[in-house]
């Protein structure tokens, strides 16, 4: 079983729509959850962190965590073409200093 | 805050030479730094974890004698690719973590290595 799973996409949404990105993880002891955005040819950029169940909002981005379902999601409201990138879900498993990354979901926002 | 720099951003070298890549945390002290490699259209692959003042921990399959990592201070880690070969051509990215900032890792801009 893969430790962090994401749909590879691409997820295509029109400009102005809500993009919903999903991630599941296998280790129930995971304690910290992150979303990174990676543009083609660039390094990942941290956009959201979430540590407890519920929603965490920052501007157009909302991260949602459900530990019982082992599920993390990222909502992007009012999607813009500049949001087109690969979004990486990362999980910090208890007892580990490293992050476990999913393979990423490619998001395409069309004008 | 939480800015990580990498130098050089791009390097082209001949087969058999060694290349050093520097990773610096500019505005925080990085208790732990990580080195990743990413091939085109593939996911990040963790190569090693380094803590200041101690030997790096390498992931399975990564040759520690080929990829030398030094974490001499709380703001600087270096990766040296020794006797580079064309198959080492890749995008090398470092990240840094500070206990003061929780479990978040902040990535440098990456170094694109091309070995001819």
CSV table of C-alpha atoms in Angstrom, one decimal:
chain,number,residue,atom,x,y,z
A,1,UNK,CA,0.0,0.0,0.0
A,2,UNK,CA,1.4,3.4,-1.0
A,3,UNK,CA,2.0,5.6,2.0
A,4,UNK,CA,0.6,8.8,0.4
A,5,UNK,CA,-1.7,8.6,-2.5
A,6,UNK,CA,-2.8,11.3,-4.9
A,7,UNK,CA,-4.6,11.1,-8.3
A,8,UNK,CA,-2.0,12.1,-10.8
A,9,UNK,CA,-4.5,14.0,-12.9
A,10,UNK,CA,-4.5,16.2,-14.8
A,11,UNK,CA,-7.4,17.9,-13.1
A,12,UNK,CA,-8.8,20.4,-15.5
A,13,UNK,CA,-11.0,23.3,-14.2
A,14,UNK,CA,-12.1,26.5,-15.9
A,15,UNK,CA,-10.9,29.8,-14.6
A,16,UNK,CA,-12.9,31.0,-11.6
A,17,UNK,CA,-14.0,27.5,-10.6
A,18,UNK,CA,-13.1,25.7,-7.4
A,19,UNK,CA,-10.3,23.1,-7.7
A,20,UNK,CA,-10.5,20.2,-5.3
A,21,UNK,CA,-7.3,18.1,-4.8
A,22,UNK,CA,-7.3,15.0,-2.6
A,23,UNK,CA,-4.8,12.9,-0.8
A,24,UNK,CA,-5.0,9.8,1.4
A,25,UNK,CA,-2.4,8.4,3.7
A,26,UNK,CA,-1.8,5.1,5.3
A,27,UNK,CA,-0.1,5.8,8.6
A,28,UNK,CA,-2.6,6.6,11.3
A,29,UNK,CA,0.2,8.0,13.4
A,30,UNK,CA,0.8,10.8,11.0
A,31,UNK,CA,0.7,14.2,12.7
A,32,UNK,CA,1.5,17.0,10.2
A,33,UNK,CA,0.2,17.5,6.7
A,34,UNK,CA,1.3,19.9,4.0
A,35,UNK,CA,0.5,21.0,0.5
A,36,UNK,CA,3.2,22.1,-1.8
A,37,UNK,CA,2.9,23.6,-5.2
A,38,UNK,CA,5.5,22.9,-7.9
A,39,UNK,CA,5.6,24.7,-11.2
A,40,UNK,CA,7.3,22.8,-14.0
A,41,UNK,CA,11.1,23.1,-13.7
A,42,UNK,CA,10.9,24.7,-10.3
A,43,UNK,CA,11.2,23.5,-6.7
A,44,UNK,CA,8.2,22.9,-4.4
A,45,UNK,CA,6.7,25.8,-2.5
A,46,UNK,CA,4.9,25.3,0.7
A,47,UNK,CA,1.3,26.7,0.5
A,48,UNK,CA,-0.6,25.1,3.3
A,49,UNK,CA,0.1,23.3,6.6
A,50,UNK,CA,-2.6,21.6,8.7
A,51,UNK,CA,-2.2,19.7,12.0
A,52,UNK,CA,-5.6,19.1,13.4
A,53,UNK,CA,-9.0,17.9,12.1
A,54,UNK,CA,-11.1,20.5,10.3
A,55,UNK,CA,-10.4,23.3,7.9
A,56,UNK,CA,-7.4,25.7,7.6
A,57,UNK,CA,-7.9,28.7,5.3
A,58,UNK,CA,-5.4,31.0,3.8
A,59,UNK,CA,-6.7,33.4,1.1
A,60,UNK,CA,-8.0,31.3,-1.8
A,61,UNK,CA,-6.7,28.1,-0.3
A,62,UNK,CA,-8.4,25.8,2.2
A,63,UNK,CA,-6.8,22.7,3.5
A,64,UNK,CA,-9.1,20.1,5.1
A,65,UNK,CA,-8.0,17.2,7.3
A,66,UNK,CA,-10.0,14.2,8.4
A,67,UNK,CA,-7.8,11.9,10.5
A,68,UNK,CA,-10.5,9.3,11.0
A,69,UNK,CA,-10.7,8.9,7.2
A,70,UNK,CA,-7.0,9.5,6.7
A,71,UNK,CA,-7.8,12.1,4.2
A,72,UNK,CA,-6.4,15.5,3.3
A,73,UNK,CA,-7.7,17.9,0.7
A,74,UNK,CA,-6.9,21.2,-0.8
A,75,UNK,CA,-9.5,23.5,-2.2
A,76,UNK,CA,-8.5,26.4,-4.4
A,77,UNK,CA,-11.3,29.0,-4.9
A,78,UNK,CA,-11.5,31.3,-7.9
A,79,UNK,CA,-8.9,29.2,-9.7
A,80,UNK,CA,-6.5,31.2,-11.9
A,81,UNK,CA,-4.4,30.0,-14.9
A,82,UNK,CA,-1.4,30.8,-12.7
A,83,UNK,CA,-2.5,28.1,-10.3
A,84,UNK,CA,-1.7,25.5,-13.0
A,85,UNK,CA,1.0,23.4,-11.4
A,86,UNK,CA,1.6,20.1,-9.7
A,87,UNK,CA,0.3,19.9,-6.1
A,88,UNK,CA,2.2,17.7,-3.8
A,89,UNK,CA,0.7,16.3,-0.6
A,90,UNK,CA,3.2,15.6,2.1
A,91,UNK,CA,2.8,13.9,5.5
A,92,UNK,CA,5.0,13.8,8.5
A,93,UNK,CA,4.8,10.4,10.1
A,94,UNK,CA,5.2,10.3,13.9
A,95,UNK,CA,8.8,9.4,14.8
A,96,UNK,CA,10.2,10.5,11.5
A,97,UNK,CA,12.0,13.7,10.6
A,98,UNK,CA,11.3,13.2,6.9
A,99,UNK,CA,8.2,14.0,4.9
A,100,UNK,CA,6.5,11.4,2.8
A,101,UNK,CA,5.3,12.9,-0.4
A,102,UNK,CA,2.6,11.8,-2.8
A,103,UNK,CA,3.4,11.7,-6.5
A,104,UNK,CA,1.4,14.9,-7.0
A,105,UNK,CA,-1.7,16.0,-8.9
A,106,UNK,CA,-1.3,18.1,-12.0
A,107,UNK,CA,-3.9,21.0,-12.0
A,108,UNK,CA,-4.7,22.8,-15.3
A,109,UNK,CA,-6.8,25.9,-15.1
A,110,UNK,CA,-8.0,27.1,-18.5
A,111,UNK,CA,-8.8,30.7,-19.2
B,1,UNK,CA,10.8,34.4,6.4
B,2,UNK,CA,11.9,30.8,5.9
B,3,UNK,CA,14.1,31.4,2.8
B,4,UNK,CA,16.5,28.8,1.5
B,5,UNK,CA,19.0,29.5,-1.2
B,6,UNK,CA,21.0,27.1,-3.4
B,7,UNK,CA,24.1,27.7,-5.4
B,8,UNK,CA,24.7,27.2,-8.3
B,9,UNK,CA,21.3,27.2,-9.9
B,10,UNK,CA,22.7,25.4,-13.0
B,11,UNK,CA,25.9,23.6,-13.7
B,12,UNK,CA,27.2,21.8,-16.7
B,13,UNK,CA,30.3,19.6,-16.2
B,14,UNK,CA,32.3,16.9,-17.9
B,15,UNK,CA,32.0,13.3,-16.9
B,16,UNK,CA,34.4,12.4,-14.1
B,17,UNK,CA,34.5,15.8,-12.4
B,18,UNK,CA,33.1,16.6,-9.0
B,19,UNK,CA,30.4,19.2,-8.4
B,20,UNK,CA,29.6,20.9,-5.1
B,21,UNK,CA,26.1,22.3,-4.4
B,22,UNK,CA,25.5,24.7,-1.5
B,23,UNK,CA,22.3,25.0,0.4
B,24,UNK,CA,21.8,27.9,2.9
B,25,UNK,CA,19.0,28.8,5.2
B,26,UNK,CA,19.0,32.6,5.1
B,27,UNK,CA,16.7,33.7,7.9
B,28,UNK,CA,16.5,30.7,10.3
B,29,UNK,CA,18.7,28.1,11.8
B,30,UNK,CA,18.1,24.7,10.1
B,31,UNK,CA,18.5,21.9,12.5
B,32,UNK,CA,17.9,19.4,9.7
B,33,UNK,CA,18.5,19.7,6.0
B,34,UNK,CA,17.3,17.3,3.3
B,35,UNK,CA,18.6,16.6,-0.2
B,36,UNK,CA,16.3,15.4,-2.9
B,37,UNK,CA,16.7,14.5,-6.6
B,38,UNK,CA,14.0,14.8,-9.2
B,39,UNK,CA,14.2,13.4,-12.7
B,40,UNK,CA,11.9,15.0,-15.4
B,41,UNK,CA,8.2,14.3,-14.9
B,42,UNK,CA,9.0,12.1,-11.9
B,43,UNK,CA,8.3,12.7,-8.2
B,44,UNK,CA,10.8,13.9,-5.6
B,45,UNK,CA,13.2,11.3,-4.3
B,46,UNK,CA,14.8,11.8,-0.9
B,47,UNK,CA,18.5,11.2,-1.0
B,48,UNK,CA,19.6,11.9,2.5
B,49,UNK,CA,18.9,13.7,5.7
B,50,UNK,CA,21.6,15.7,7.5
B,51,UNK,CA,21.7,17.2,11.0
B,52,UNK,CA,24.1,19.8,11.9
B,53,UNK,CA,27.4,18.4,13.1
B,54,UNK,CA,26.6,14.8,12.5
B,55,UNK,CA,26.8,12.3,9.6
B,56,UNK,CA,24.1,12.3,7.0
B,57,UNK,CA,21.6,9.5,6.9
B,58,UNK,CA,21.3,8.2,3.3
B,59,UNK,CA,18.2,6.6,1.8
B,60,UNK,CA,18.4,3.0,0.6
B,61,UNK,CA,20.1,2.8,-2.8
B,62,UNK,CA,21.9,6.2,-2.5
B,63,UNK,CA,25.7,5.8,-2.6
B,64,UNK,CA,27.1,7.8,0.3
B,65,UNK,CA,30.6,7.7,-1.3
B,66,UNK,CA,29.3,9.3,-4.4
B,67,UNK,CA,27.0,11.9,-2.8
B,68,UNK,CA,29.0,13.5,0.0
B,69,UNK,CA,27.0,15.6,2.3
B,70,UNK,CA,28.4,18.0,4.9
B,71,UNK,CA,26.2,20.0,7.3
B,72,UNK,CA,28.9,22.1,9.0
B,73,UNK,CA,26.7,24.8,10.4
B,74,UNK,CA,23.1,25.5,11.2
B,75,UNK,CA,22.7,27.5,8.0
B,76,UNK,CA,24.8,25.6,5.5
B,77,UNK,CA,24.8,22.1,4.0
B,78,UNK,CA,26.7,21.0,0.9
B,79,UNK,CA,26.2,18.1,-1.5
B,80,UNK,CA,29.2,17.0,-3.5
B,81,UNK,CA,28.5,14.7,-6.5
B,82,UNK,CA,31.9,13.0,-6.9
B,83,UNK,CA,33.0,11.6,-10.3
B,84,UNK,CA,29.8,12.7,-11.9
B,85,UNK,CA,28.5,10.7,-14.9
B,86,UNK,CA,25.7,11.5,-17.3
B,87,UNK,CA,23.2,9.4,-15.4
B,88,UNK,CA,23.7,11.8,-12.4
B,89,UNK,CA,22.2,14.6,-14.5
B,90,UNK,CA,19.1,15.6,-12.6
B,91,UNK,CA,17.5,18.4,-10.6
B,92,UNK,CA,18.9,18.5,-7.1
B,93,UNK,CA,16.8,20.3,-4.4
B,94,UNK,CA,17.6,20.9,-0.8
B,95,UNK,CA,15.1,21.7,1.9
B,96,UNK,CA,15.6,22.9,5.5
B,97,UNK,CA,13.6,22.4,8.7
B,98,UNK,CA,13.8,24.2,11.9
B,99,UNK,CA,12.3,22.8,15.1
B,100,UNK,CA,11.2,26.3,15.9
B,101,UNK,CA,9.0,26.2,12.8
B,102,UNK,CA,7.5,22.8,13.4
B,103,UNK,CA,7.6,20.0,10.8
B,104,UNK,CA,7.5,22.3,7.8
B,105,UNK,CA,10.3,21.9,5.2
B,106,UNK,CA,11.2,24.9,3.1
B,107,UNK,CA,12.8,24.2,-0.3
B,108,UNK,CA,15.6,25.9,-2.0
B,109,UNK,CA,15.2,26.8,-5.7
B,110,UNK,CA,17.1,23.7,-6.9
B,111,UNK,CA,20.2,23.0,-8.9
B,112,UNK,CA,20.0,21.6,-12.4
B,113,UNK,CA,23.1,19.4,-13.1
B,114,UNK,CA,24.0,18.3,-16.5
B,115,UNK,CA,26.9,15.9,-17.0
B,116,UNK,CA,28.3,15.7,-20.5
